[in-house]
Amino acid sequence: MATHRDMRFSLIALAAVFCILVANVLSVDRNNFRTCDQTSFCRRCRGVQPGASPYQLNLDSLQTTASSVSAEILNSVLNVKFVFHLYSLADNTFRMKINELSPLKPRHEVNFVLNGEPNYVRLEVLEKTSEKAVVKSGENKVEIFANPFRVDVYRGTELLISTNARGLMRFEHLRPKPAPKPETPEGEEQAAVAPTDDTESDPGAWEENYKSHHDSKPNGPSAVAMDFTFPGAEQAYGVPLHADFFALRNTKGIDPYRLFNLDVFEYELENGMSLYGAIPVLYAHGLKESAGVFWLNTAETWIDIAKPDGENVVSSIVNLVSGSGQEPQVDAHFMSESGIVDVFFFLGPKPLDVFRQYSALTGSAPLPPLFSLGYHQCRWNYNDEDDVRNVALGFDEHDIPMDVMWLDIEHTDGKKYFTWDPVKFAHPTDMINNLTAMGRKLVTIVDPHIKRDGGYFLHQDAEANGYYVKNKDGNDYEGWCWPGSVSYLDLFNPVVREYYASRYLLSNYVGSTLDLHIWNDMNEPSVFNGPEVTMLKDNIHYGGWEHRDVHNQYGFMQHMSTYEGMVKRSQGTLRPFILTRSFFAGSQRYSAMWTGDNLADWGHMRMSVPMCLTMAVSGYSFCGADVGGFFKYPDAELFARWYQLGAFLPFFRAHSIIESKRREPWLYNPDTTAVVRQAIRRRYNYLSLWYTLFYEHSRYSTPVILPLYALYPKDKDVYAIDNEFLVGDALLVHPVVTSQASEVQVVFPGENERWYETETFELFRGRSTVSVPVDMNKIPVYQRGGTIVSRLERVRRSTALMHNDPYTLVVALDDKGFAKGTLYIDDGETFKYKSNEYLYIQFEFSNKSLKAKFIDKKAHFPSKAWIERVVILGLNKKLSSDPIVKSKSVGEQSLKFSSDDSYNVVVVRKPGVSVTEEWTLSFSF
Amino acid sequence: MSMKAMAGCWRPAKFLENMMHLLVIQCLFLILVVQLYPASSAPEITRPRGVSISKASMYDPEKDFKCFDGSRTLPFSLVNDDYCDCPDASDEPGTSACPSGIFHCTNAGHFPLNIPSSRVNDGICDCCDGTDEYASSAGCENTCLEQGRSARAAALRRAELSKQGNELRLQLIRQGKQQKADKKIRLEQLQRDREEAARIKQEKESLKSTAEELEKAALEKYRQAAEEERAKQSSSAQEEQEAFEQFQRLDSDHDGFIRISDLQTRQTFDKDKNGEVSEEEALYFIEHDELDWSTFYAEAWPKMKPYLMMEKGLFTPPSTPPPSIDAPGENAEEFPADNGEEDEEEEEENPENSEATDVPDVEGEATEVTEEPPQYDENTQNLIEEARKARTEYDEADRSLRDVDREIRDIEDGLGKDFGEEEEFVTLQGQCFEFTDREYTYRMCPFDQVTQTPKNGGAGTRLGSWGRWTGNPKYSTMLFENGQGCWNGPQRTATVNLVCGLENQLTSASEPNRCEYLFEFSTPAVCTAESSDGNPHDEL
């Protein structure tokens, strides 16, 4: 919701102090954000020359445990020692850690991000020579080279990842601050005695200024950097969040991709500038293999990418190994300001495997409450209780389903979170109950900055108990944000987290009910008067860690606490819904995210697809963009197109800035209202598909939406496609992202794959590119042959009201006349599914019959839902008699059906079987 | 048995259906459908669930059912069997099976109601008779009698209000017509007066010019001496310096050129005082896309200077406003002039303020130089005195004419406004109504403007000037537009919805959209005698 322009608005009213920020620009002011060159550690790391690595591994020091090896590494120039660990993990995964052997003070290692201790597996040393050690785990092999230090990771005989192959490793050991150099010739001699590196000559090594901000850097230089080479890879993906295309670009000659969570105003598209969240996972993919690395570091991080650039194949390091000079390859160079080297290698072999291998470490999202997959209506701000009531009523009057109303910061009493405006929102419980009467929910915003107001309980508690983040002098850090003067809870402190979590209890959050859910915004954290609109890096957190060490995890700590509180408030019975703007790897375990404060323009709408695809493959499926665009006002066409797209991204919420005109779906014109109604209804038609996909995500960690290359890894031409995407493995969505489009070029992937248009059922075949005509009414969506998708054709006012509604099964046959799919059903809101209260059904069409079977036989759920209709696509065989359904409840019955002349579309009328039973539908042809 | 005739019977909801659906829903929500057949004359037909009496004859259990659109014929057993067979939803009036079906609730004792069939058995009681939830766990009670009673009571109250209000309205119409007639008479009178005033003015003008010529001749010698003196003092260098300083102030990016945008940030150049400097206004001064110093000094400076001086209070405009400064329909008199912008507006609108016309000043230009007048001989003194008298008399004549003109203009303006079909809004003109909420006092002056003033003092804001009637029906909504611009937003507008009430009263104020204000104003002027709706036709 919030950024500097709003900040500008609000602060000008508050104080002219910040008028420096007033610049009437229409997009991001790049001057407010550092470049690599303006960042001393990035400058140093990027300046490392390849091919001259001073790091040597001492093979004599090699030690082995059941699942790891360790050894010492020496920086032969600086004569500093490090310790190296290599661990073998289940599912084609390795972990490599490098830390100083005896640092001046402990270096930061990341907590909470991994979803428990990784699953280590056996590893054995195959051979050890003077040059290298070779270790093996299952089919995988790692070669550890001594001089220069290099680690080559193989799956089978295929070299997938080579570490420090280019020699860009840099590990800045902690050192005492050098005394000012005396201006004498002896100085040089001393330098010869104690070897130094280029930190000596870097004026930013021990203190750094940016704009009017000073970073005292008491620990001096502490960067870590490593390069990774992926032989054979054509493309690289990942490292969100950036407003850029799905396939990462070559960063030669431009800034590296930056990961440093920031509140960026009107962000620009197609570049690697930092945005609100950071997930340092990177995938590389080529014709033969998929692989990935996860760089576990919460400090500011930059990533350089080199990849095949058209004709220009980079000179391959594989030459050393395979002798082939023409192979493509991707090089990635990770650079972090502090911490240690802690990196995971994922060996695939397929894209879905590497995604799973990453998710195994950081966890996948728990099953969200059903309502959160419906449509969300947000605005900064709904003015008062009447406004909320009337907007909700407007949805009913226009017969548009809607599940959640949202309240932005203005609902509070003076931007004090967990409070309500005493006049405009004087009866919050009544307001919530009015929504829940239609099965709807309310979401309120809770930001991490705390108003420094002596009368505010949260501030009183935090100040009295020392709960705030401290500045370098040990005093409570004060900054500026929405409420004016604020401080920030130190959520790295377990006591603070427990206190914060308990704020969400119904007894503490007065006026809330179990139907109220939470939005954590501004948690980068956003500090209006801080460097780059965030917190000073030399601030101090719990345990004495500098903000520098943990910056990218601040938002994570907030929603982790929120999640804990929200689970507690229902005594662990109800699933919470939380939306966050800032995030780190692992955040998916607690919250949904969105792409922040976008703009109402076609470019931002189009970019929401690659942004959410990148999130999805980075373990974080619950992603969406503000439908309609946050800043500015979309015209009717853009508005309608955005709903059509938004309905097919996992998180579906409209939002708008306070200055923009109101834009509830009926405020344009009747045609637009009709298009938007249809788009939102389509979302609800596929609600059970979304819910099933989220369930399967929680269970198997498969991304809910997928890039084409994930299912078609051998088709080089789809590697960079991000203007269409897949929902599960079933739907292919091609949004319309240009104005006045009369046709779109749809790529139908897969040799001989069948794709059925979801409303006309027209058949398209892969692999082809077809110019498909479009009108305003909808965007092209296709169901893949071989899948069975459930639909809910009775769209109600909200998801809660659709609970007992019957399902239509759309059976899209492949060339072999086969199809299968799943359906997950439970109560939609509690954790009872964890104790087997659910239904997980597999449908399979083969050999002239459609069978429904329970995947988990011991799971049960007393649903009233039933099968209303079965649609068979692509049968193309004349039915010789009526289909026969067989189940416990209906016995054996013949059913009416209808079809077109060529039996392309066969509709079986009313099987009437319950979803709680297994059944068979038999055909004769 | 194959039912190939059913081909295409089911398809996902289509866009067109939805378009139609929208219309239906909107109508349903707005209008409670009143049955055409009173209960007493209704034929005894058992209707399928969800069917209104008017459509009951279409559902004959003895026959096969034909979809209303004629597309298909079904065995009657498929009606309301919870499966959608007709594309037009007509086979499932009583279930939620069809995506755009309509469910009819009889609501005996209250108004019957049509709801989207997606609301059938969804767990929410939509019909007061509870018939929409026949197979859900909602446990709806029949509240129709109770609701019907209070609806009838409310309708009676409404009818009584309308009746009383309508009487007042008829009075307003009479008064309005009378006022308008009076004004027409007055206008005729004024037009006659104007002729006389114009004649007097002409006469005085010629007397004045004769006297002034004599005076001028007599003063010539003194003037020459004085001008020589002044020329010495008023150095053109000083003027140039002032101009140059201004040039630099305006050239915000210091590139040596002034552009339209440079002027647009200066309220000084807002000639029409509408809160923003339009490109046109800026171009009036600079005439080019950009101006260098020399062009500026030669061309733009002379035009700008009066405005800059006016801003500093050094200059009062000449008695005849420049033709370009014209803000028709603006009338700031009702509004407390407590901000600078409004001050300027008043100065413009009241040229009488410029009383300094008795200083003999050839150009009518402002002058900061007040010098001791030289001593004149007696003859000259007399001629000056004569000329002064002639000017005073001329000014009086001129003022009288302008007074008449202004009144004529006011009346014509008034007569030109749309005061409703029967002049029922005439009496509202010239009145103002206030509403005060937590923070602001809003003041709505029909046919004039709407303003907002903070309760704790501070500058007021014009939310809009009278625009037009925009309601449906036309005379139910007033739009005031072109209010003060919002920070980073549009110009403010105010919409006033008129509802029937016995008194003229502003009853609510809100800002549903940023800078778009919404008011409710109750007035008898919109009370029409409703057709008696106190007795809803029940289906019993």
JSON list of N, CA and C in Angstrom, two decimals, chain B residues 133-178:
[
{"chain": "B", "resi": 133, "resn": "GLU", "atom": "N", "xyz": [-34.69, -21.37, 1.32]},
{"chain": "B", "resi": 133, "resn": "GLU", "atom": "CA", "xyz": [-33.80, -22.28, 2.05]},
{"chain": "B", "resi": 133, "resn": "GLU", "atom": "C", "xyz": [-34.52, -23.54, 2.47]},
{"chain": "B", "resi": 134, "resn": "TYR", "atom": "N", "xyz": [-35.19, -24.18, 1.52]},
{"chain": "B", "resi": 134, "resn": "TYR", "atom": "CA", "xyz": [-36.00, -25.34, 1.86]},
{"chain": "B", "resi": 134, "resn": "TYR", "atom": "C", "xyz": [-35.17, -26.58, 2.13]},
{"chain": "B", "resi": 135, "resn": "ALA", "atom": "N", "xyz": [-33.93, -26.57, 1.68]},
{"chain": "B", "resi": 135, "resn": "ALA", "atom": "CA", "xyz": [-33.11, -27.77, 1.92]},
{"chain": "B", "resi": 135, "resn": "ALA", "atom": "C", "xyz": [-31.74, -27.39, 2.46]},
{"chain": "B", "resi": 136, "resn": "SER", "atom": "N", "xyz": [-31.70, -26.38, 3.30]},
{"chain": "B", "resi": 136, "resn": "SER", "atom": "CA", "xyz": [-30.42, -26.04, 3.91]},
{"chain": "B", "resi": 136, "resn": "SER", "atom": "C", "xyz": [-30.60, -26.02, 5.41]},
{"chain": "B", "resi": 137, "resn": "SER", "atom": "N", "xyz": [-29.51, -25.79, 6.09]},
{"chain": "B", "resi": 137, "resn": "SER", "atom": "CA", "xyz": [-29.59, -25.80, 7.55]},
{"chain": "B", "resi": 137, "resn": "SER", "atom": "C", "xyz": [-29.79, -24.39, 8.09]},
{"chain": "B", "resi": 138, "resn": "ALA", "atom": "N", "xyz": [-30.21, -23.46, 7.22]},
{"chain": "B", "resi": 138, "resn": "ALA", "atom": "CA", "xyz": [-30.31, -22.07, 7.65]},
{"chain": "B", "resi": 138, "resn": "ALA", "atom": "C", "xyz": [-31.40, -21.86, 8.70]},
{"chain": "B", "resi": 139, "resn": "GLY", "atom": "N", "xyz": [-32.43, -22.68, 8.65]},
{"chain": "B", "resi": 139, "resn": "GLY", "atom": "CA", "xyz": [-33.51, -22.55, 9.63]},
{"chain": "B", "resi": 139, "resn": "GLY", "atom": "C", "xyz": [-34.21, -21.20, 9.58]},
{"chain": "B", "resi": 140, "resn": "CYS", "atom": "N", "xyz": [-34.62, -20.80, 8.37]},
{"chain": "B", "resi": 140, "resn": "CYS", "atom": "CA", "xyz": [-35.22, -19.47, 8.22]},
{"chain": "B", "resi": 140, "resn": "CYS", "atom": "C", "xyz": [-36.62, -19.45, 8.81]},
{"chain": "B", "resi": 141, "resn": "GLU", "atom": "N", "xyz": [-36.93, -18.36, 9.50]},
{"chain": "B", "resi": 141, "resn": "GLU", "atom": "CA", "xyz": [-38.29, -18.18, 9.99]},
{"chain": "B", "resi": 141, "resn": "GLU", "atom": "C", "xyz": [-39.05, -17.29, 9.02]},
{"chain": "B", "resi": 142, "resn": "ASN", "atom": "N", "xyz": [-40.34, -17.47, 9.00]},
{"chain": "B", "resi": 142, "resn": "ASN", "atom": "CA", "xyz": [-41.16, -16.60, 8.15]},
{"chain": "B", "resi": 142, "resn": "ASN", "atom": "C", "xyz": [-41.39, -15.27, 8.86]},
{"chain": "B", "resi": 143, "resn": "THR", "atom": "N", "xyz": [-40.79, -14.24, 8.33]},
{"chain": "B", "resi": 143, "resn": "THR", "atom": "CA", "xyz": [-40.90, -12.92, 8.96]},
{"chain": "B", "resi": 143, "resn": "THR", "atom": "C", "xyz": [-41.71, -11.97, 8.09]},
{"chain": "B", "resi": 144, "resn": "CYS", "atom": "N", "xyz": [-42.42, -12.51, 7.13]},
{"chain": "B", "resi": 144, "resn": "CYS", "atom": "CA", "xyz": [-43.09, -11.65, 6.16]},
{"chain": "B", "resi": 144, "resn": "CYS", "atom": "C", "xyz": [-44.17, -10.77, 6.80]},
{"chain": "B", "resi": 145, "resn": "LEU", "atom": "N", "xyz": [-44.94, -11.37, 7.72]},
{"chain": "B", "resi": 145, "resn": "LEU", "atom": "CA", "xyz": [-46.03, -10.58, 8.31]},
{"chain": "B", "resi": 145, "resn": "LEU", "atom": "C", "xyz": [-45.46, -9.36, 9.01]},
{"chain": "B", "resi": 146, "resn": "GLU", "atom": "N", "xyz": [-44.45, -9.64, 9.83]},
{"chain": "B", "resi": 146, "resn": "GLU", "atom": "CA", "xyz": [-43.79, -8.58, 10.58]},
{"chain": "B", "resi": 146, "resn": "GLU", "atom": "C", "xyz": [-43.19, -7.54, 9.63]},
{"chain": "B", "resi": 147, "resn": "GLN", "atom": "N", "xyz": [-42.42, -8.03, 8.66]},
{"chain": "B", "resi": 147, "resn": "GLN", "atom": "CA", "xyz": [-41.76, -7.11, 7.72]},
{"chain": "B", "resi": 147, "resn": "GLN", "atom": "C", "xyz": [-42.80, -6.37, 6.88]},
{"chain": "B", "resi": 148, "resn": "GLY", "atom": "N", "xyz": [-43.84, -7.08, 6.52]},
{"chain": "B", "resi": 148, "resn": "GLY", "atom": "CA", "xyz": [-44.89, -6.47, 5.71]},
{"chain": "B", "resi": 148, "resn": "GLY", "atom": "C", "xyz": [-45.56, -5.36, 6.49]},
{"chain": "B", "resi": 149, "resn": "ARG", "atom": "N", "xyz": [-45.81, -5.64, 7.79]},
{"chain": "B", "resi": 149, "resn": "ARG", "atom": "CA", "xyz": [-46.44, -4.62, 8.61]},
{"chain": "B", "resi": 149, "resn": "ARG", "atom": "C", "xyz": [-45.59, -3.36, 8.65]},
{"chain": "B", "resi": 150, "resn": "SER", "atom": "N", "xyz": [-44.32, -3.55, 8.94]},
{"chain": "B", "resi": 150, "resn": "SER", "atom": "CA", "xyz": [-43.50, -2.35, 9.06]},
{"chain": "B", "resi": 150, "resn": "SER", "atom": "C", "xyz": [-43.29, -1.70, 7.69]},
{"chain": "B", "resi": 151, "resn": "ALA", "atom": "N", "xyz": [-43.28, -2.51, 6.66]},
{"chain": "B", "resi": 151, "resn": "ALA", "atom": "CA", "xyz": [-43.14, -1.93, 5.32]},
{"chain": "B", "resi": 151, "resn": "ALA", "atom": "C", "xyz": [-44.37, -1.09, 4.98]},
{"chain": "B", "resi": 152, "resn": "ARG", "atom": "N", "xyz": [-45.54, -1.63, 5.38]},
{"chain": "B", "resi": 152, "resn": "ARG", "atom": "CA", "xyz": [-46.76, -0.88, 5.10]},
{"chain": "B", "resi": 152, "resn": "ARG", "atom": "C", "xyz": [-46.79, 0.40, 5.90]},
{"chain": "B", "resi": 153, "resn": "ALA", "atom": "N", "xyz": [-46.36, 0.29, 7.18]},
{"chain": "B", "resi": 153, "resn": "ALA", "atom": "CA", "xyz": [-46.34, 1.49, 8.01]},
{"chain": "B", "resi": 153, "resn": "ALA", "atom": "C", "xyz": [-45.39, 2.52, 7.40]},
{"chain": "B", "resi": 154, "resn": "ALA", "atom": "N", "xyz": [-44.24, 2.04, 6.96]},
{"chain": "B", "resi": 154, "resn": "ALA", "atom": "CA", "xyz": [-43.27, 2.95, 6.36]},
{"chain": "B", "resi": 154, "resn": "ALA", "atom": "C", "xyz": [-43.83, 3.57, 5.09]},
{"chain": "B", "resi": 155, "resn": "ALA", "atom": "N", "xyz": [-44.53, 2.75, 4.33]},
{"chain": "B", "resi": 155, "resn": "ALA", "atom": "CA", "xyz": [-45.10, 3.26, 3.09]},
{"chain": "B", "resi": 155, "resn": "ALA", "atom": "C", "xyz": [-46.15, 4.33, 3.38]},
{"chain": "B", "resi": 156, "resn": "LEU", "atom": "N", "xyz": [-46.91, 4.07, 4.46]},
{"chain": "B", "resi": 156, "resn": "LEU", "atom": "CA", "xyz": [-47.91, 5.07, 4.83]},
{"chain": "B", "resi": 156, "resn": "LEU", "atom": "C", "xyz": [-47.24, 6.38, 5.23]},
{"chain": "B", "resi": 157, "resn": "ARG", "atom": "N", "xyz": [-46.21, 6.24, 6.04]},
{"chain": "B", "resi": 157, "resn": "ARG", "atom": "CA", "xyz": [-45.48, 7.45, 6.46]},
{"chain": "B", "resi": 157, "resn": "ARG", "atom": "C", "xyz": [-44.94, 8.18, 5.24]},
{"chain": "B", "resi": 158, "resn": "ARG", "atom": "N", "xyz": [-44.41, 7.39, 4.33]},
{"chain": "B", "resi": 158, "resn": "ARG", "atom": "CA", "xyz": [-43.85, 7.99, 3.14]},
{"chain": "B", "resi": 158, "resn": "ARG", "atom": "C", "xyz": [-44.92, 8.72, 2.33]},
{"chain": "B", "resi": 159, "resn": "ALA", "atom": "N", "xyz": [-46.07, 8.05, 2.25]},
{"chain": "B", "resi": 159, "resn": "ALA", "atom": "CA", "xyz": [-47.16, 8.63, 1.47]},
{"chain": "B", "resi": 159, "resn": "ALA", "atom": "C", "xyz": [-47.63, 9.93, 2.12]},
{"chain": "B", "resi": 160, "resn": "GLU", "atom": "N", "xyz": [-47.72, 9.89, 3.47]},
{"chain": "B", "resi": 160, "resn": "GLU", "atom": "CA", "xyz": [-48.16, 11.09, 4.20]},
{"chain": "B", "resi": 160, "resn": "GLU", "atom": "C", "xyz": [-47.16, 12.22, 3.96]},
{"chain": "B", "resi": 161, "resn": "LEU", "atom": "N", "xyz": [-45.89, 11.86, 4.06]},
{"chain": "B", "resi": 161, "resn": "LEU", "atom": "CA", "xyz": [-44.84, 12.84, 3.84]},
{"chain": "B", "resi": 161, "resn": "LEU", "atom": "C", "xyz": [-44.95, 13.41, 2.42]},
{"chain": "B", "resi": 162, "resn": "SER", "atom": "N", "xyz": [-45.16, 12.52, 1.49]},
{"chain": "B", "resi": 162, "resn": "SER", "atom": "CA", "xyz": [-45.25, 12.97, 0.11]},
{"chain": "B", "resi": 162, "resn": "SER", "atom": "C", "xyz": [-46.43, 13.91, -0.07]},
{"chain": "B", "resi": 163, "resn": "LYS", "atom": "N", "xyz": [-47.49, 13.55, 0.61]},
{"chain": "B", "resi": 163, "resn": "LYS", "atom": "CA", "xyz": [-48.70, 14.36, 0.46]},
{"chain": "B", "resi": 163, "resn": "LYS", "atom": "C", "xyz": [-48.45, 15.77, 1.00]},
{"chain": "B", "resi": 164, "resn": "GLN", "atom": "N", "xyz": [-47.97, 15.80, 2.25]},
{"chain": "B", "resi": 164, "resn": "GLN", "atom": "CA", "xyz": [-47.69, 17.11, 2.84]},
{"chain": "B", "resi": 164, "resn": "GLN", "atom": "C", "xyz": [-46.65, 17.87, 2.04]},
{"chain": "B", "resi": 165, "resn": "GLY", "atom": "N", "xyz": [-45.62, 17.11, 1.68]},
{"chain": "B", "resi": 165, "resn": "GLY", "atom": "CA", "xyz": [-44.54, 17.72, 0.92]},
{"chain": "B", "resi": 165, "resn": "GLY", "atom": "C", "xyz": [-45.03, 18.26, -0.40]},
{"chain": "B", "resi": 166, "resn": "ASN", "atom": "N", "xyz": [-45.91, 17.51, -0.99]},
{"chain": "B", "resi": 166, "resn": "ASN", "atom": "CA", "xyz": [-46.41, 17.94, -2.29]},
{"chain": "B", "resi": 166, "resn": "ASN", "atom": "C", "xyz": [-47.17, 19.25, -2.19]},
{"chain": "B", "resi": 167, "resn": "GLU", "atom": "N", "xyz": [-47.91, 19.41, -1.06]},
{"chain": "B", "resi": 167, "resn": "GLU", "atom": "CA", "xyz": [-48.61, 20.69, -0.88]},
{"chain": "B", "resi": 167, "resn": "GLU", "atom": "C", "xyz": [-47.60, 21.83, -0.81]},
{"chain": "B", "resi": 168, "resn": "LEU", "atom": "N", "xyz": [-46.55, 21.60, -0.04]},
{"chain": "B", "resi": 168, "resn": "LEU", "atom": "CA", "xyz": [-45.50, 22.63, 0.05]},
{"chain": "B", "resi": 168, "resn": "LEU", "atom": "C", "xyz": [-44.89, 22.89, -1.32]},
{"chain": "B", "resi": 169, "resn": "ARG", "atom": "N", "xyz": [-44.73, 21.79, -2.04]},
{"chain": "B", "resi": 169, "resn": "ARG", "atom": "CA", "xyz": [-44.12, 21.93, -3.36]},
{"chain": "B", "resi": 169, "resn": "ARG", "atom": "C", "xyz": [-44.98, 22.82, -4.26]},
{"chain": "B", "resi": 170, "resn": "LEU", "atom": "N", "xyz": [-46.28, 22.60, -4.17]},
{"chain": "B", "resi": 170, "resn": "LEU", "atom": "CA", "xyz": [-47.17, 23.41, -4.99]},
{"chain": "B", "resi": 170, "resn": "LEU", "atom": "C", "xyz": [-47.04, 24.89, -4.63]},
{"chain": "B", "resi": 171, "resn": "GLN", "atom": "N", "xyz": [-46.88, 25.15, -3.32]},
{"chain": "B", "resi": 171, "resn": "GLN", "atom": "CA", "xyz": [-46.63, 26.53, -2.89]},
{"chain": "B", "resi": 171, "resn": "GLN", "atom": "C", "xyz": [-45.34, 27.06, -3.51]},
{"chain": "B", "resi": 172, "resn": "LEU", "atom": "N", "xyz": [-44.32, 26.22, -3.43]},
{"chain": "B", "resi": 172, "resn": "LEU", "atom": "CA", "xyz": [-43.01, 26.63, -3.98]},
{"chain": "B", "resi": 172, "resn": "LEU", "atom": "C", "xyz": [-43.14, 26.96, -5.45]},
{"chain": "B", "resi": 173, "resn": "ILE", "atom": "N", "xyz": [-43.93, 26.16, -6.13]},
{"chain": "B", "resi": 173, "resn": "ILE", "atom": "CA", "xyz": [-44.11, 26.41, -7.56]},
{"chain": "B", "resi": 173, "resn": "ILE", "atom": "C", "xyz": [-44.77, 27.77, -7.78]},
{"chain": "B", "resi": 174, "resn": "ARG", "atom": "N", "xyz": [-45.80, 28.00, -6.95]},
{"chain": "B", "resi": 174, "resn": "ARG", "atom": "CA", "xyz": [-46.47, 29.31, -7.08]},
{"chain": "B", "resi": 174, "resn": "ARG", "atom": "C", "xyz": [-45.48, 30.44, -6.81]},
{"chain": "B", "resi": 175, "resn": "GLN", "atom": "N", "xyz": [-44.76, 30.31, -5.68]},
{"chain": "B", "resi": 175, "resn": "GLN", "atom": "CA", "xyz": [-43.80, 31.35, -5.33]},
{"chain": "B", "resi": 175, "resn": "GLN", "atom": "C", "xyz": [-42.74, 31.51, -6.41]},
{"chain": "B", "resi": 176, "resn": "GLY", "atom": "N", "xyz": [-42.28, 30.38, -6.88]},
{"chain": "B", "resi": 176, "resn": "GLY", "atom": "CA", "xyz": [-41.24, 30.41, -7.90]},
{"chain": "B", "resi": 176, "resn": "GLY", "atom": "C", "xyz": [-41.71, 31.14, -9.14]},
{"chain": "B", "resi": 177, "resn": "LYS", "atom": "N", "xyz": [-42.89, 30.79, -9.55]},
{"chain": "B", "resi": 177, "resn": "LYS", "atom": "CA", "xyz": [-43.40, 31.43, -10.77]},
{"chain": "B", "resi": 177, "resn": "LYS", "atom": "C", "xyz": [-43.59, 32.92, -10.54]},
{"chain": "B", "resi": 178, "resn": "GLN", "atom": "N", "xyz": [-44.10, 33.23, -9.33]},
{"chain": "B", "resi": 178, "resn": "GLN", "atom": "CA", "xyz": [-44.29, 34.64, -8.99]},
{"chain": "B", "resi": 178, "resn": "GLN", "atom": "C", "xyz": [-42.96, 35.39, -9.03]}
]
